[in-house]
PDB file of C-alpha atoms in Angstrom:
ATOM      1  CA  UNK A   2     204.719 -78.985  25.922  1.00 49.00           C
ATOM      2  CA  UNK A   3     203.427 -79.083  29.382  1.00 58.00           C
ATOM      3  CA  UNK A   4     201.589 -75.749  30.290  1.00 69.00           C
ATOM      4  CA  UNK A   5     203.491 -73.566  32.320  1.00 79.00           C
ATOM      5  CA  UNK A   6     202.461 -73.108  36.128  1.00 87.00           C
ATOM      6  CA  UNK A   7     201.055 -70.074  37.691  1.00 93.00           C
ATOM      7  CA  UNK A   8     203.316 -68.386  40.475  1.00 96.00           C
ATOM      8  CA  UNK A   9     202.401 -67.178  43.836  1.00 96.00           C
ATOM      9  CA  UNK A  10     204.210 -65.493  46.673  1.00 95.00           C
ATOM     10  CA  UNK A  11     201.698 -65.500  48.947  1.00 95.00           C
ATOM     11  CA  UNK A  12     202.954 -63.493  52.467  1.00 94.00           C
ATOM     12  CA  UNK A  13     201.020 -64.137  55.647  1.00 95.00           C
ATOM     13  CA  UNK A  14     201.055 -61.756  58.914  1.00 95.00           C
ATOM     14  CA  UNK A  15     199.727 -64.069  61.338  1.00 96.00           C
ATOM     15  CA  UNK A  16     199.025 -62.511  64.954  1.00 95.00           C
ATOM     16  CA  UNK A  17     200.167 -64.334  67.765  1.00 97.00           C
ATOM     17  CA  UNK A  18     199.055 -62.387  71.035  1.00 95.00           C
ATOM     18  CA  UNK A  19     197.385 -63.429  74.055  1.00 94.00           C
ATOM     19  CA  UNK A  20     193.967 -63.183  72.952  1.00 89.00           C
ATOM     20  CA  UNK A  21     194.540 -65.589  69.929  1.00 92.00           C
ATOM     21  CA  UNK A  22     194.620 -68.071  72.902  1.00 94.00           C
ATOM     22  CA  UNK A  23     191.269 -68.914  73.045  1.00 91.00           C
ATOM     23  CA  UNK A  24     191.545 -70.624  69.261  1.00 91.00           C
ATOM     24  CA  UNK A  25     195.313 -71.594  69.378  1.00 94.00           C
ATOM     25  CA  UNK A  26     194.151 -75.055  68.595  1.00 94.00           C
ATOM     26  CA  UNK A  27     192.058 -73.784  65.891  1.00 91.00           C
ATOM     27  CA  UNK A  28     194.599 -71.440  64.419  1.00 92.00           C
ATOM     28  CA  UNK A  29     196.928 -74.339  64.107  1.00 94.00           C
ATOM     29  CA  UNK A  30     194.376 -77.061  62.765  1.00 92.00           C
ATOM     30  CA  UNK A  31     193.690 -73.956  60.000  1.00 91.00           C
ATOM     31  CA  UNK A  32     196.910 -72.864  59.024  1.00 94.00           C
ATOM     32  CA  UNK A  33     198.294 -76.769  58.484  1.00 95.00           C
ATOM     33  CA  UNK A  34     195.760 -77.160  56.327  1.00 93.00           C
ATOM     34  CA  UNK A  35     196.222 -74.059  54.605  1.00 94.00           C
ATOM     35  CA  UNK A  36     199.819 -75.430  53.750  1.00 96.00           C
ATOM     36  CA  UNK A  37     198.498 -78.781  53.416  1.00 96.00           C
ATOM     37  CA  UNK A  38     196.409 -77.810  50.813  1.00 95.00           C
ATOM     38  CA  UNK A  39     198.590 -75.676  49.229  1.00 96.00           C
ATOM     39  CA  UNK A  40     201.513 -78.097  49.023  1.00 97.00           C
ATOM     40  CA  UNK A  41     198.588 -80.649  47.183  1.00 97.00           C
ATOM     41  CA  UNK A  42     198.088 -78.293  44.193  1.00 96.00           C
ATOM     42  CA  UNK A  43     199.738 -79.010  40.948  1.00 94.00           C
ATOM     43  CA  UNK A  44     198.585 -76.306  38.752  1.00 94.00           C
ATOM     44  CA  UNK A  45     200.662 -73.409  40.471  1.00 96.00           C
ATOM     45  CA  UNK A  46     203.936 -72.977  42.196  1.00 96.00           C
ATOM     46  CA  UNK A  47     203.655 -71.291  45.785  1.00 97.00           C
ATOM     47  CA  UNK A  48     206.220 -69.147  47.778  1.00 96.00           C
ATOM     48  CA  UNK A  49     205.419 -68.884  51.125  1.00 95.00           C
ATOM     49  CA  UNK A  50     206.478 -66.036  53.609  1.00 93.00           C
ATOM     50  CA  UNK A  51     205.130 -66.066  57.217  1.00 94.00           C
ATOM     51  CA  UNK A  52     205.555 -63.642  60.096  1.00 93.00           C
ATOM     52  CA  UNK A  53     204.112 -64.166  63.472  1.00 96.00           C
ATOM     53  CA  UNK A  54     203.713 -61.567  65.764  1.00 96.00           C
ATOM     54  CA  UNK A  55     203.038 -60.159  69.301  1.00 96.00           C
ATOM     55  CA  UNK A  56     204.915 -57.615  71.774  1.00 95.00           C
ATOM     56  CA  UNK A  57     207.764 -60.185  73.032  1.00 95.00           C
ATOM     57  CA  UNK A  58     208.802 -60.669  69.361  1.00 93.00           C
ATOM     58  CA  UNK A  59     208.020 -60.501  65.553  1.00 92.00           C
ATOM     59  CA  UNK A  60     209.417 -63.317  63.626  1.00 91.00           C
ATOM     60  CA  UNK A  61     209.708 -64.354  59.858  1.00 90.00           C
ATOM     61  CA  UNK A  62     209.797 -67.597  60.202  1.00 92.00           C
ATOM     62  CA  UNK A  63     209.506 -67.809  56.008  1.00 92.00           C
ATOM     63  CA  UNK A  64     210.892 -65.436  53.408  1.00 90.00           C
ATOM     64  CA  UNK A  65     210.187 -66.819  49.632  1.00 92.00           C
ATOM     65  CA  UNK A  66     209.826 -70.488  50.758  1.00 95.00           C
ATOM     66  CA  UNK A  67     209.265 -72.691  48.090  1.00 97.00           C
ATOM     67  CA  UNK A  68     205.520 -74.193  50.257  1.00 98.00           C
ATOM     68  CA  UNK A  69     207.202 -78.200  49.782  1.00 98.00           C
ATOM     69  CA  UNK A  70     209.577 -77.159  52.464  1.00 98.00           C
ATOM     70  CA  UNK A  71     207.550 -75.373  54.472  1.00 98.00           C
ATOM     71  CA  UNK A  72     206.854 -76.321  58.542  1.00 95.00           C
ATOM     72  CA  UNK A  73     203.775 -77.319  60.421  1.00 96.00           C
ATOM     73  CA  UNK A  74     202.426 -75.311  63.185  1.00 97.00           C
ATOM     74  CA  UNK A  75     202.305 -76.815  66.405  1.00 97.00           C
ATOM     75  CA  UNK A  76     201.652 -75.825  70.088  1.00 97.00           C
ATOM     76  CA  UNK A  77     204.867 -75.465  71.187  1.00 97.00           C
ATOM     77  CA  UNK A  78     205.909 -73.287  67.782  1.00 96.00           C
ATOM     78  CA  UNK A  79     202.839 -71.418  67.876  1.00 97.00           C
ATOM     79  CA  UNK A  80     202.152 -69.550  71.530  1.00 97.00           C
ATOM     80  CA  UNK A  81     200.106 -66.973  71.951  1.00 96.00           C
ATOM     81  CA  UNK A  82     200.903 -64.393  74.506  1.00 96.00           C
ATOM     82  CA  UNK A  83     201.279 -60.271  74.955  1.00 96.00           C
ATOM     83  CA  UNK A  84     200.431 -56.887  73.244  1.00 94.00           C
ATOM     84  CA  UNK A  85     199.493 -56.518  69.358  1.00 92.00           C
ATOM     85  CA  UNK A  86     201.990 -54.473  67.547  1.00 94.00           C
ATOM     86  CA  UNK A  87     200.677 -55.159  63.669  1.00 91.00           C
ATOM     87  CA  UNK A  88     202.286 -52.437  62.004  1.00 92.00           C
ATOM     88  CA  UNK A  89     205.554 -53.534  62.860  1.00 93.00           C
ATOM     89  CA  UNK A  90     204.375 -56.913  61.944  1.00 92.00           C
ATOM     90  CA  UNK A  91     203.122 -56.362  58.406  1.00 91.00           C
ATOM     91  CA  UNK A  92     206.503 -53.657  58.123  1.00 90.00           C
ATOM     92  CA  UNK A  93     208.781 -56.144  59.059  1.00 89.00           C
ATOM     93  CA  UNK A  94     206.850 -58.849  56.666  1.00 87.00           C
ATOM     94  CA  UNK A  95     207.155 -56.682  53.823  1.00 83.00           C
ATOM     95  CA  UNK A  96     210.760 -55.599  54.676  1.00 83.00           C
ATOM     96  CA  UNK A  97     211.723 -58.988  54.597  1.00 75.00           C
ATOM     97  CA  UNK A  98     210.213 -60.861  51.758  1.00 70.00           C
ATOM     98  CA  UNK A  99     207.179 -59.277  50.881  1.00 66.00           C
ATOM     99  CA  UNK A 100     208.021 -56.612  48.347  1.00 68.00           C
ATOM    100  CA  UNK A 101     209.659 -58.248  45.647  1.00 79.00           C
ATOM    101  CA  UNK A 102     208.129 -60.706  43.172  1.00 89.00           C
ATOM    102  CA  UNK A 103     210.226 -62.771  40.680  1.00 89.00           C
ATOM    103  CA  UNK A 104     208.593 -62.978  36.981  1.00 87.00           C
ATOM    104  CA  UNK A 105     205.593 -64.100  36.368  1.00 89.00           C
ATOM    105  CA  UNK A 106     204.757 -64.306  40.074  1.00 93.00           C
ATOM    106  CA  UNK A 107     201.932 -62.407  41.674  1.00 94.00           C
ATOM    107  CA  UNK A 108     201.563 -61.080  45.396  1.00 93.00           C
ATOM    108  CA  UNK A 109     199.073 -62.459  47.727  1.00 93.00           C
ATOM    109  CA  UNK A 110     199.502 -60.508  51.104  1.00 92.00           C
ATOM    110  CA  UNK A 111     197.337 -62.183  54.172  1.00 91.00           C
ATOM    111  CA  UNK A 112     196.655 -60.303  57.331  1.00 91.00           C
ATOM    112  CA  UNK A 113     195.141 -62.680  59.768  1.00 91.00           C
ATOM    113  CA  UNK A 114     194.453 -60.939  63.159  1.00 89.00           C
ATOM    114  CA  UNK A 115     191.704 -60.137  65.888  1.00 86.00           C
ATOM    115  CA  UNK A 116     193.525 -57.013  68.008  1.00 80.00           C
ATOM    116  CA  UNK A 117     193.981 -54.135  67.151  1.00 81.00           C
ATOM    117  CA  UNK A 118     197.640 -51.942  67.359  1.00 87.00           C
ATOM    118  CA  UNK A 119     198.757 -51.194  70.640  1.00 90.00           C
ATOM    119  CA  UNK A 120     202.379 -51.995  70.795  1.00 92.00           C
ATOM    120  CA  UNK A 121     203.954 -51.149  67.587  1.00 94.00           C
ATOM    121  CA  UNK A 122     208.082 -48.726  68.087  1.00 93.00           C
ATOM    122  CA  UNK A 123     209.182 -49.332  64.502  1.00 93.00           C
ATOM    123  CA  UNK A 124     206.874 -48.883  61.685  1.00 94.00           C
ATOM    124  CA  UNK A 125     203.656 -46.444  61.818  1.00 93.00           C
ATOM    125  CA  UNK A 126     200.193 -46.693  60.327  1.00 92.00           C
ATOM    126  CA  UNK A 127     200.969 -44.229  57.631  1.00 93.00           C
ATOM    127  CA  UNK A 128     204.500 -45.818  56.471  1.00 92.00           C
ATOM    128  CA  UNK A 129     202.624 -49.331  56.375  1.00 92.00           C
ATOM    129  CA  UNK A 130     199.325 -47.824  54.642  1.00 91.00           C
ATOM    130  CA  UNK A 131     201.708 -45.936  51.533  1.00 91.00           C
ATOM    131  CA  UNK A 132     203.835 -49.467  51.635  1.00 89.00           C
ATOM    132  CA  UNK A 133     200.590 -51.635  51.270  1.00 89.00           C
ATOM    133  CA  UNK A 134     199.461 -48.995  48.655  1.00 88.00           C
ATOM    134  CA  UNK A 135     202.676 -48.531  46.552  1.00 87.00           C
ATOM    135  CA  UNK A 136     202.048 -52.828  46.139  1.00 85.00           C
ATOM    136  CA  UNK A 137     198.995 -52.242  45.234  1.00 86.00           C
ATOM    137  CA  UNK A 138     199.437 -50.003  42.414  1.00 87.00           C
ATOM    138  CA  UNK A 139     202.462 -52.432  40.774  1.00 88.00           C
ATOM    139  CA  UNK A 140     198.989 -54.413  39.905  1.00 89.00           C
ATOM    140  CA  UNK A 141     200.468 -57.566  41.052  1.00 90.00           C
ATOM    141  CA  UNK A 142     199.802 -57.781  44.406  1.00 90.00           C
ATOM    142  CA  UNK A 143     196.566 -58.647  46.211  1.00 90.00           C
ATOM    143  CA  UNK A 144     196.066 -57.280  49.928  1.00 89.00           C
ATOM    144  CA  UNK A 145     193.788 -58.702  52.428  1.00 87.00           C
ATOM    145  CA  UNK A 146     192.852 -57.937  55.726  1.00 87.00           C
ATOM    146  CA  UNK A 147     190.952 -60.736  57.881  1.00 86.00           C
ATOM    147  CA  UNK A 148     190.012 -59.167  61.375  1.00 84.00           C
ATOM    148  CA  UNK A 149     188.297 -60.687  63.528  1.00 77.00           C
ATOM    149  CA  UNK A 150     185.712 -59.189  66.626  1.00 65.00           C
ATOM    150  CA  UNK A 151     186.219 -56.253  64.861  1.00 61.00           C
ATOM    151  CA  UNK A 152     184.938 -53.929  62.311  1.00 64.00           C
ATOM    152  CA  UNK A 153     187.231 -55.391  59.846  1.00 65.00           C
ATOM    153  CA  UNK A 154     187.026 -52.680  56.989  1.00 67.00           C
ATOM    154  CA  UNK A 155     187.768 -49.707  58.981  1.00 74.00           C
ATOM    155  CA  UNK A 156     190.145 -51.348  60.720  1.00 75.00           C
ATOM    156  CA  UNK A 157     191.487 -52.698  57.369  1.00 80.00           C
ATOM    157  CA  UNK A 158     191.169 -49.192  55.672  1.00 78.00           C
ATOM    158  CA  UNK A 159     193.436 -47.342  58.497  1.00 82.00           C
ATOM    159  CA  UNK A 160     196.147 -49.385  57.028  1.00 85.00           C
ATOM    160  CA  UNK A 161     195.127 -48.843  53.299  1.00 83.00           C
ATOM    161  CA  UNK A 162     193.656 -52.393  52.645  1.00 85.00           C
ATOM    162  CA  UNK A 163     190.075 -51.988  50.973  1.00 76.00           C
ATOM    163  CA  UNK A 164     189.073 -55.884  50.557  1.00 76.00           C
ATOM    164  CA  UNK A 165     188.416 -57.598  53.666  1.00 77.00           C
ATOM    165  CA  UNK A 166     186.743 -59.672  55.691  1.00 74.00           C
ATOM    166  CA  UNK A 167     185.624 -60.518  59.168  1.00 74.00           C
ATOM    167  CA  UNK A 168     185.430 -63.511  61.353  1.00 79.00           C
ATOM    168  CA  UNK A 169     184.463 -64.672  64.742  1.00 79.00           C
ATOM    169  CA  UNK A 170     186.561 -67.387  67.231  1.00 78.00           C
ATOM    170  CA  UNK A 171     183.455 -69.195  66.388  1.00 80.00           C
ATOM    171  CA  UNK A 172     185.262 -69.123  62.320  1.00 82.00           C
ATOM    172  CA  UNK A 173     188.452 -68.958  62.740  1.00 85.00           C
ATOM    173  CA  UNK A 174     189.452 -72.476  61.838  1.00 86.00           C
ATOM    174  CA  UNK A 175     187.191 -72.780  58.467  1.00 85.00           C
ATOM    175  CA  UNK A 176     188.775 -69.362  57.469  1.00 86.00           C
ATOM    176  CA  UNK A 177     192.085 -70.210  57.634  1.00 89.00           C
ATOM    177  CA  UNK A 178     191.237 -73.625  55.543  1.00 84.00           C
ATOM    178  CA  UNK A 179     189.412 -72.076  52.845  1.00 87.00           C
ATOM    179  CA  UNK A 180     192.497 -69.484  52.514  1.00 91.00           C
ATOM    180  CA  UNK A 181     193.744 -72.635  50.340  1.00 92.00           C
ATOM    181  CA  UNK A 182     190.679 -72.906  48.209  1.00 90.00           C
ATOM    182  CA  UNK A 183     191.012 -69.001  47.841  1.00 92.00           C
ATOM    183  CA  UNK A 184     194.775 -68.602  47.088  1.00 95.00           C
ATOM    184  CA  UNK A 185     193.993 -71.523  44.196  1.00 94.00           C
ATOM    185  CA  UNK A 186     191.797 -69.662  42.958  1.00 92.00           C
ATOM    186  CA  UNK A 187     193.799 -66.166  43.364  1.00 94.00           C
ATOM    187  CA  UNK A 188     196.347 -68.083  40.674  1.00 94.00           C
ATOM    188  CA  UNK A 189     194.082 -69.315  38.527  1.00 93.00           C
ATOM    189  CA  UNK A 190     192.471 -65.886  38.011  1.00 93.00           C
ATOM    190  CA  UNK A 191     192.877 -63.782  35.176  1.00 91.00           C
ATOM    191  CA  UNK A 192     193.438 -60.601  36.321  1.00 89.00           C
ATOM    192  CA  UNK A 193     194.894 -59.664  39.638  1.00 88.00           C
ATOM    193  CA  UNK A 194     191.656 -57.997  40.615  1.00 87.00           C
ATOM    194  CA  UNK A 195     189.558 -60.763  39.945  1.00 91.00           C
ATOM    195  CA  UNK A 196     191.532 -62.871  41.607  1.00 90.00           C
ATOM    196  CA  UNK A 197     191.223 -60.675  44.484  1.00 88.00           C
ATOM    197  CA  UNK A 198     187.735 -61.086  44.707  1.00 88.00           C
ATOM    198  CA  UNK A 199     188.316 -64.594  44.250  1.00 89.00           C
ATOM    199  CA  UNK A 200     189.918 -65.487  47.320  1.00 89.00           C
ATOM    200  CA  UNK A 201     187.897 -63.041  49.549  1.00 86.00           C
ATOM    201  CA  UNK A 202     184.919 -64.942  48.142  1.00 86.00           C
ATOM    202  CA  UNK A 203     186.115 -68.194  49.163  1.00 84.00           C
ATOM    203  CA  UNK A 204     187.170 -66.532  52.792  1.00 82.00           C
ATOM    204  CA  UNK A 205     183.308 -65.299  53.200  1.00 81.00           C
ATOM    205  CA  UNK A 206     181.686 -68.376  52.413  1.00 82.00           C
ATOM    206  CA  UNK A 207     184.081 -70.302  55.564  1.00 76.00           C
ATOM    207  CA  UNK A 208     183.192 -67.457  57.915  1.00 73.00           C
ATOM    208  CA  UNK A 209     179.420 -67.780  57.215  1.00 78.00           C
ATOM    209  CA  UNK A 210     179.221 -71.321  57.639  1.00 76.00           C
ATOM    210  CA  UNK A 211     181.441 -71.549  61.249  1.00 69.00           C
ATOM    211  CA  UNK A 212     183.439 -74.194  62.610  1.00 69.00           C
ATOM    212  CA  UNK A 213     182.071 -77.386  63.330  1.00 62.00           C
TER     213      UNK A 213
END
């Protein structure tokens, strides 16, 4: 009898403002890999939700996508531009696909940005830290926030996320790819806490080494 797979939803807030400019080439190269790699692993089964964000418009672009079927960034799906409103971001993430697991699955949320709030009307700080919390405590879900230019853990800890990590532009692209190394790794993991560490290990060891 063949073994039966691990399950993943992983959800990914992905900031698309104006300063993400400078690396939209690298942000794409990153992410496709991400998939890429993702999509290449046969010991787990990966959902895949994906919101993009800035002050024009927050979209889920993925809710529960089995990752086969998922798209391909490319520059004219992925333009950076305006004001950084990430509470409504990771609010309307959650809202929409990121706070319900099927069995057997466990919760990888991903929040990739390097601004800070500044143009957020629906959700607030406190409604998205008790949110990210009241995951947290189900013990299936994983929460990670990846900040860059920034001091990523108090930044991270004002919306109730205690395992992050930082990166520079000079990163960016070797973060995103090892996010597939790390999320591999976040299934195969015993325990949802060591699988935590897992994939924030694999995350640090890309942002120490840089982009080539």
């Amino acid at each position: 009898m063949a073994k039966k797979k691990n399950a993943v939803h992983v959800v990914m807030v992905l900031d698309e403002t104006g300063s993400m400019g400078v690396i939209k080439g690298k942000t794409i190269s990153g992410f496709n890999e991400y998939i890429t790699t993702l999509q290449g692993d046969k010991t787990a089964k990966y959902r895949f939700t994906l919101t993009t964000f800035n002050s024009e418009s927050t979209v889920t672009r993925h809710a529960g996508t089995d990752i086969q079927m998922v798209d391909k960034l490319t520059h004219s799906t992925y333009t950076p531009t305006n004001l950084t409103p990430l509470y409504d971001a990771i609010g309307i993430a959650l809202r929409d696909a990121g706070s319900y697991l099927e069995k057997n699955e466990r919760g990888l949320l991903v929040i990739f940005t390097d601004g800070q709030e500044n143009a957020s009307r629906e959700f607030t700080r406190q409604h998205v830290a008790d949110k990210i919390k009241d995951l947290e405590a189900t013990g299936r879900w994983g929460v990670i926030y990846l900040g860059a230019n920034q001091d990523s853990f108090e930044a991270g800890q004002q919306v109730g996320v205690n395992l992050t990590a930082n990166w520079t532009y000079g990163t960016a692209q070797k973060v995103i790819g090892a996010m597939g190394v790390g999320t591999i790794a976040y299934s195969a993991a015993p325990t949802t806490d060591s699988a935590k560490e897992a994939f924030a290990s694999a995350v640090r060891s890309a942002a120490a080494k840089g982009d080539n």
